[in-house]
C-alpha positions as YAML, in Angstrom:
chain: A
units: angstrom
residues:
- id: 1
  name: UNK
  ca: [0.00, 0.00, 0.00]
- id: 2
  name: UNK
  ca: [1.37, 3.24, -0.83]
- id: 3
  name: UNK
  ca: [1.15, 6.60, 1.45]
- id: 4
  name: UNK
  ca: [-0.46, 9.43, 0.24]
- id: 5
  name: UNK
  ca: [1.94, 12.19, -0.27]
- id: 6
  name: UNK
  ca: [1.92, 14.94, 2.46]
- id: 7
  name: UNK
  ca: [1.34, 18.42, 1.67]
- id: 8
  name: UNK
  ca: [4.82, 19.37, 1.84]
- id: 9
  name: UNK
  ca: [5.67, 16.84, -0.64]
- id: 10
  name: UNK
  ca: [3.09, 17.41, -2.66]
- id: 11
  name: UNK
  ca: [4.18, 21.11, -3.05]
- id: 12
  name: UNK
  ca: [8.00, 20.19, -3.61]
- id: 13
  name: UNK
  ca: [6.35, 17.89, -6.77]
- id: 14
  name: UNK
  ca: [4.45, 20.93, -7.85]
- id: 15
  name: UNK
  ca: [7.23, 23.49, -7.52]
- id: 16
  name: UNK
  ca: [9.47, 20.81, -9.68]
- id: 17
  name: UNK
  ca: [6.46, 20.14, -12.07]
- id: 18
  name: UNK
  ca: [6.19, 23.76, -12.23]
- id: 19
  name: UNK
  ca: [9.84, 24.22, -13.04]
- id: 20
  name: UNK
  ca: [10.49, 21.38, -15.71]
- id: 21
  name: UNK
  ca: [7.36, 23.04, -17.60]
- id: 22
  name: UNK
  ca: [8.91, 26.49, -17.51]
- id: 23
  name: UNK
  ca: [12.52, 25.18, -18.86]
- id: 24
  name: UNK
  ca: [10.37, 23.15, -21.50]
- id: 25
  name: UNK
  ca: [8.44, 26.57, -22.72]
- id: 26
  name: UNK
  ca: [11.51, 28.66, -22.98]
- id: 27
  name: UNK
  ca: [13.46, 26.05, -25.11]
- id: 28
  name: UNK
  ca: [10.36, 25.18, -27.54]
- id: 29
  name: UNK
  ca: [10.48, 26.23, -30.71]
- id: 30
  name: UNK
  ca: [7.63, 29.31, -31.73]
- id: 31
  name: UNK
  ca: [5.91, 26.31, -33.63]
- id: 32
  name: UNK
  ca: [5.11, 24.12, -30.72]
- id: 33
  name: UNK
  ca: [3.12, 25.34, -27.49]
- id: 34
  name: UNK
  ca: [4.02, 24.05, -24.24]
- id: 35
  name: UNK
  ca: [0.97, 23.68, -21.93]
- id: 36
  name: UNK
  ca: [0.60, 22.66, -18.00]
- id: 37
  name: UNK
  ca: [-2.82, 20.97, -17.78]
- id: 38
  name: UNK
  ca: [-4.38, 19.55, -14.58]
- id: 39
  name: UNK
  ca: [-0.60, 18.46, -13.83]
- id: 40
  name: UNK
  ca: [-0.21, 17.10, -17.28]
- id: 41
  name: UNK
  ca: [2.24, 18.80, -19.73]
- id: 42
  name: UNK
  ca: [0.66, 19.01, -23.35]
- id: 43
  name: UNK
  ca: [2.72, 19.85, -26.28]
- id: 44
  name: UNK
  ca: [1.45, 20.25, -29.56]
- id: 45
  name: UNK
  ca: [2.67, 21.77, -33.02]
- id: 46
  name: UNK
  ca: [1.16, 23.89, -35.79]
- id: 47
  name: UNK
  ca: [-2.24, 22.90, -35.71]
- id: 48
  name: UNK
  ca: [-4.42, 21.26, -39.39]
- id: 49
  name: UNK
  ca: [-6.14, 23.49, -42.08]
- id: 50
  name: UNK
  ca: [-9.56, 23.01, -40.79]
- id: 51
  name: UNK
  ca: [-8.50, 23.95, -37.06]
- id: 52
  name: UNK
  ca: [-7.56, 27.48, -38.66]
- id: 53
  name: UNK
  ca: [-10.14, 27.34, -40.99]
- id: 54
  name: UNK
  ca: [-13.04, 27.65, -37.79]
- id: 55
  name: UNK
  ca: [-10.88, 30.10, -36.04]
- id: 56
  name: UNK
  ca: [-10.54, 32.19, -38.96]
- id: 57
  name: UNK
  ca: [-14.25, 32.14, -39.71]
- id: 58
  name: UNK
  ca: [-14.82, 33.06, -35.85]
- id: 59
  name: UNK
  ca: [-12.36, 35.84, -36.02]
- id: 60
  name: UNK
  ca: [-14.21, 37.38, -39.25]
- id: 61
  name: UNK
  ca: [-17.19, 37.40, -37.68]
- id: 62
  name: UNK
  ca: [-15.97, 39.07, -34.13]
- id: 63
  name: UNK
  ca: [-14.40, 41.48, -36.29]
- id: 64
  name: UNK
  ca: [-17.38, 42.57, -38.26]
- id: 65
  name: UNK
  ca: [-19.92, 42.47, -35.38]
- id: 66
  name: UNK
  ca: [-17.28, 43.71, -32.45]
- id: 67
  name: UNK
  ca: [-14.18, 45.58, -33.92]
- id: 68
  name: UNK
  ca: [-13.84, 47.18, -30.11]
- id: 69
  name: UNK
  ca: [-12.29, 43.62, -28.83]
- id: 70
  name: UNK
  ca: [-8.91, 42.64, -28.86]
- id: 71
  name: UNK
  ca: [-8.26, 38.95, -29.73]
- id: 72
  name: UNK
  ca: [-4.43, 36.90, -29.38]
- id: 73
  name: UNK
  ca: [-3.66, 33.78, -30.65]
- id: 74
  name: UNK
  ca: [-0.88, 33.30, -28.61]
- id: 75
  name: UNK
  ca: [-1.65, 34.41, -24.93]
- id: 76
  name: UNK
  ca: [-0.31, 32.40, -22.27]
- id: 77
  name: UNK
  ca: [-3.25, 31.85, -19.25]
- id: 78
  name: UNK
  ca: [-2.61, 30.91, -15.91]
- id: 79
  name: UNK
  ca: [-5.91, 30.03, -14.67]
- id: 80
  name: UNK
  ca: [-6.08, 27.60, -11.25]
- id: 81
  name: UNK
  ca: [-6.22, 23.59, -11.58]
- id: 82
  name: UNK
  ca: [-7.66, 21.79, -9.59]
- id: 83
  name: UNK
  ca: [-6.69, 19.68, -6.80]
- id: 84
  name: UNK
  ca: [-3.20, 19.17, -5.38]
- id: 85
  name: UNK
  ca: [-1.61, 20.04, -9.32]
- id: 86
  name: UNK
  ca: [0.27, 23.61, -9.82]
- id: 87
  name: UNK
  ca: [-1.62, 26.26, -11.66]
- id: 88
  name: UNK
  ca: [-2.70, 25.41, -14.91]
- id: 89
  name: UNK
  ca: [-0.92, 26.93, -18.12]
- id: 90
  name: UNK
  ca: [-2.91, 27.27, -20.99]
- id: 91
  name: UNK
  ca: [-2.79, 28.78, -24.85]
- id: 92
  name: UNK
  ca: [-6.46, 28.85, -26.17]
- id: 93
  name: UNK
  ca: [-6.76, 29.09, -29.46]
- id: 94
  name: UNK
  ca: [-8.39, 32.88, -28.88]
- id: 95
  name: UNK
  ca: [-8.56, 35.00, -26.19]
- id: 96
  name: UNK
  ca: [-10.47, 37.93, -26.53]
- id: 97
  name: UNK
  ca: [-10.59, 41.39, -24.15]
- id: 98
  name: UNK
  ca: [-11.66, 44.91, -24.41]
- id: 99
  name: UNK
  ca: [-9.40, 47.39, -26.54]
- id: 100
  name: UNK
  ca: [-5.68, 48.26, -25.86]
- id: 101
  name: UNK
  ca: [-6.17, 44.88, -22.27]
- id: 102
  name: UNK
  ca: [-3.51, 42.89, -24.09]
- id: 103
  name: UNK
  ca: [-0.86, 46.23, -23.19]
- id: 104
  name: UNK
  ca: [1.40, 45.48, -20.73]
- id: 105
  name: UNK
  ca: [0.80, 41.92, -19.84]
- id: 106
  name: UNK
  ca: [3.54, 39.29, -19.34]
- id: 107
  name: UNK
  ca: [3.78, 36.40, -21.82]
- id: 108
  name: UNK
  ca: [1.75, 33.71, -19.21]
- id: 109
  name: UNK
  ca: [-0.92, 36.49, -17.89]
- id: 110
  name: UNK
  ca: [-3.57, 35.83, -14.60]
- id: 111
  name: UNK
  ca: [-6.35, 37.83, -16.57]
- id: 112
  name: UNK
  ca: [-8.93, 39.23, -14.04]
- id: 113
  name: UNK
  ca: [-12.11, 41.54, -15.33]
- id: 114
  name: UNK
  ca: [-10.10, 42.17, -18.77]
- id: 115
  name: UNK
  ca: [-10.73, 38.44, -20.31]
- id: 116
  name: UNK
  ca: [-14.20, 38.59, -21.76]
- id: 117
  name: UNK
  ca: [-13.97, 35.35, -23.55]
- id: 118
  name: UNK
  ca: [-11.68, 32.28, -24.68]
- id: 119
  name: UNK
  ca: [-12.15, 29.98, -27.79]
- id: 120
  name: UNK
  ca: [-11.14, 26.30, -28.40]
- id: 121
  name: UNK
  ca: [-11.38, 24.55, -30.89]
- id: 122
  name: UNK
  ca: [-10.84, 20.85, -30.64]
- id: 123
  name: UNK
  ca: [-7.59, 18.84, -32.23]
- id: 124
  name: UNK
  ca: [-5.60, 15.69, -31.24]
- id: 125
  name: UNK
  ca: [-7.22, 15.48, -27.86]
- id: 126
  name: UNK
  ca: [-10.38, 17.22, -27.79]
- id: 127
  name: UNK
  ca: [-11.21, 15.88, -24.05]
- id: 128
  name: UNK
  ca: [-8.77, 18.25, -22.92]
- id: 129
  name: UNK
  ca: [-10.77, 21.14, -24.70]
- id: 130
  name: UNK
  ca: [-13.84, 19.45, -23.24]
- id: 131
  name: UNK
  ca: [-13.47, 19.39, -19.83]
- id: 132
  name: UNK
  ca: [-9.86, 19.65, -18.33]
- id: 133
  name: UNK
  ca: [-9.68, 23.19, -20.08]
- id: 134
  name: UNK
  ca: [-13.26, 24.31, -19.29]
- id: 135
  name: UNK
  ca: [-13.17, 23.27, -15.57]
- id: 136
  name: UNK
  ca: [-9.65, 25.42, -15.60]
- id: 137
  name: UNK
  ca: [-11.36, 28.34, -17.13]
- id: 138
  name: UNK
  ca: [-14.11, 27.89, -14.88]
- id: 139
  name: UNK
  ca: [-12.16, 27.82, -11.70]
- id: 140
  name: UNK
  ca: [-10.45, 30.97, -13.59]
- id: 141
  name: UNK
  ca: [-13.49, 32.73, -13.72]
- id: 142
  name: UNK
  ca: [-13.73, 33.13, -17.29]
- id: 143
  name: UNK
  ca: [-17.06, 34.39, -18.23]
- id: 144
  name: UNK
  ca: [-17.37, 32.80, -21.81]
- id: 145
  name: UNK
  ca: [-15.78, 29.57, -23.06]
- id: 146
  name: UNK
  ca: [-16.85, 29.33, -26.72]
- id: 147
  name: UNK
  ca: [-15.95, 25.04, -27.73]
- id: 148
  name: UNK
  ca: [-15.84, 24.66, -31.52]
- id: 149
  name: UNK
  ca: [-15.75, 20.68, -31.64]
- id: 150
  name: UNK
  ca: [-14.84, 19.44, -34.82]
- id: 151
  name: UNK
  ca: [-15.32, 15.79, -34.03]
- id: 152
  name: UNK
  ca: [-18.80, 16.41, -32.58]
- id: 153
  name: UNK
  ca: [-20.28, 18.43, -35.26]
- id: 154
  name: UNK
  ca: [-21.27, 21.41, -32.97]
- id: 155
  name: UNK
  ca: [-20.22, 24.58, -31.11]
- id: 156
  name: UNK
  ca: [-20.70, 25.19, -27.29]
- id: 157
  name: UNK
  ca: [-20.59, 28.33, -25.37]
- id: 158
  name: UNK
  ca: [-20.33, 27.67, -21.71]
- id: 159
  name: UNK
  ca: [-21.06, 30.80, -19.49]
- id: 160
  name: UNK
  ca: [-21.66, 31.21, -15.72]
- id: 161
  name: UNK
  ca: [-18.86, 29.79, -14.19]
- id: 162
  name: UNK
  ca: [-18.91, 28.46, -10.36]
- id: 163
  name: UNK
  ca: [-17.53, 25.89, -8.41]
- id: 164
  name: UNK
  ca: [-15.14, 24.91, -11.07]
- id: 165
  name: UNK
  ca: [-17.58, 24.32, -13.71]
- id: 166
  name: UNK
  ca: [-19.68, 26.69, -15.84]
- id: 167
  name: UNK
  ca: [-23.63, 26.35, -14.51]
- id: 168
  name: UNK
  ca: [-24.85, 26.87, -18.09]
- id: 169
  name: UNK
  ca: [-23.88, 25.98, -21.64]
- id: 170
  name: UNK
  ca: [-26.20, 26.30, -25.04]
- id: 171
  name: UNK
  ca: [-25.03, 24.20, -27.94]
- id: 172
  name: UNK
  ca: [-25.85, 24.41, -31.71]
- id: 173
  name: UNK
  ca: [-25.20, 21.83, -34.57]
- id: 174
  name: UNK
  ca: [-22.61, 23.19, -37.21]
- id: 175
  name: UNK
  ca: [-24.84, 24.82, -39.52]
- id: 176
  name: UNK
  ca: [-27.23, 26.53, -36.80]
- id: 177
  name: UNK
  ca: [-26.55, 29.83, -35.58]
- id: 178
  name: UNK
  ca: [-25.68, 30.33, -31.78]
- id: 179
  name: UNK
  ca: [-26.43, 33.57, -30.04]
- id: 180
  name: UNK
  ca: [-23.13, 34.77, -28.34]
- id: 181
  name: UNK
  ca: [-24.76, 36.97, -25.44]
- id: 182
  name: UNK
  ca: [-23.55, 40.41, -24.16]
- id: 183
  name: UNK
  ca: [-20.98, 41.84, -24.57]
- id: 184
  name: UNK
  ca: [-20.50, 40.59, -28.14]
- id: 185
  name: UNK
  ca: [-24.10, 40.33, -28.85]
- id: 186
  name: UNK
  ca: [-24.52, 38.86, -31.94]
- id: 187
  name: UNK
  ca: [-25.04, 35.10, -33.49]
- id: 188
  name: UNK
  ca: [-22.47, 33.28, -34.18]
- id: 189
  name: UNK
  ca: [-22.74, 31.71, -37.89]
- id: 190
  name: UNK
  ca: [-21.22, 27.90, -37.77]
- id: 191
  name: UNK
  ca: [-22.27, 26.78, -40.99]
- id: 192
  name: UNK
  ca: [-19.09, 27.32, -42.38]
- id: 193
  name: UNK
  ca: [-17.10, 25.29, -39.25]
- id: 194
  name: UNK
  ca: [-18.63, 21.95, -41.37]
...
């Protein structure tokens, strides 16, 4: 039978966790993103066509609904994990503030009131998209997780976070429209995410 690990210990494995996963980001080449996920590190490369192809149609229609956001591609998030793992670090495929929120932030960022939404959209390993990401971004407080899930056929927006889960979630079919609520106001067509 094997002891549980005591807190102490359990913090010295974080703090190394924590440590290998920094060395691992700085060395990485621009094309692959280094990730800490519920204790896990994720690496992946340059993602497929279509992955682009659904963030690309997204960003188009943010742009022509909501010019006033700001959107990266690239921002590191350090929202909390859960359990006895370090904080997560995450890259979602879009994170989205208000104008001129991105100024002034380090490279892995603890966004408070500024992060109005984040967008996924699913690859190699969509359960982490699914729920490992979403219960981070929950626990983060992120107001709107918006899942574009390839595999399933359908795009998610999770909202109301709590308790390390989002209380509500609406889900349309590729090919239905999905109403994106305040601030961005406007529905979302997914027609072309097919």
């Amino acid at each position: 039978m094997t002891a549980e690990p005591t807190p102490r210990e359990t913090d010295a494995q974080s703090a190394i966790l924590l440590e290998i996963f920094h060395e691992l980001d700085a060395a990485a080449p621009e094309c692959v993103r280094a990730q800490l996920i519920e204790g896990e590190m994720v690496v992946t490369t340059a993602p497929a066509g279509n992955h682009e192809h659904c963030l690309s149609g997204f960003t188009e229609q943010l742009l022509r609904n909501r010019p006033e956001f700001d959107l990266s591609a690239h921002k590191g998030l350090i929202p909390p994990s859960s359990g006895s793992h370090p904080d997560n670090h995450v890259i979602p495929d879009l994170t989205i503030v208000g104008t001129r929120e991105f100024r002034g932030t380090p490279p892995w960022w603890r966004p408070g009131t500024e992060l109005k939404m984040v967008i996924e959209v699913t690859g190699d390993r969509p359960e982490l998209d699914r729920t490992a990401k979403r219960r981070s971004y929950a626990l983060g407080g992120t107001p709107l997780y918006l899942l574009i899930d390839r595999g399933r056929a359908t795009t998610t927006l999770f909202h109301e976070p709590s308790d390390g889960d989002y209380e509500s979630r609406v889900t349309a079919p590729f090919g239905k429209p999905l109403s994106l609520p305040a601030p961005f106001s406007f529905d979302l067509e997914t027609g072309d995410f097919l």
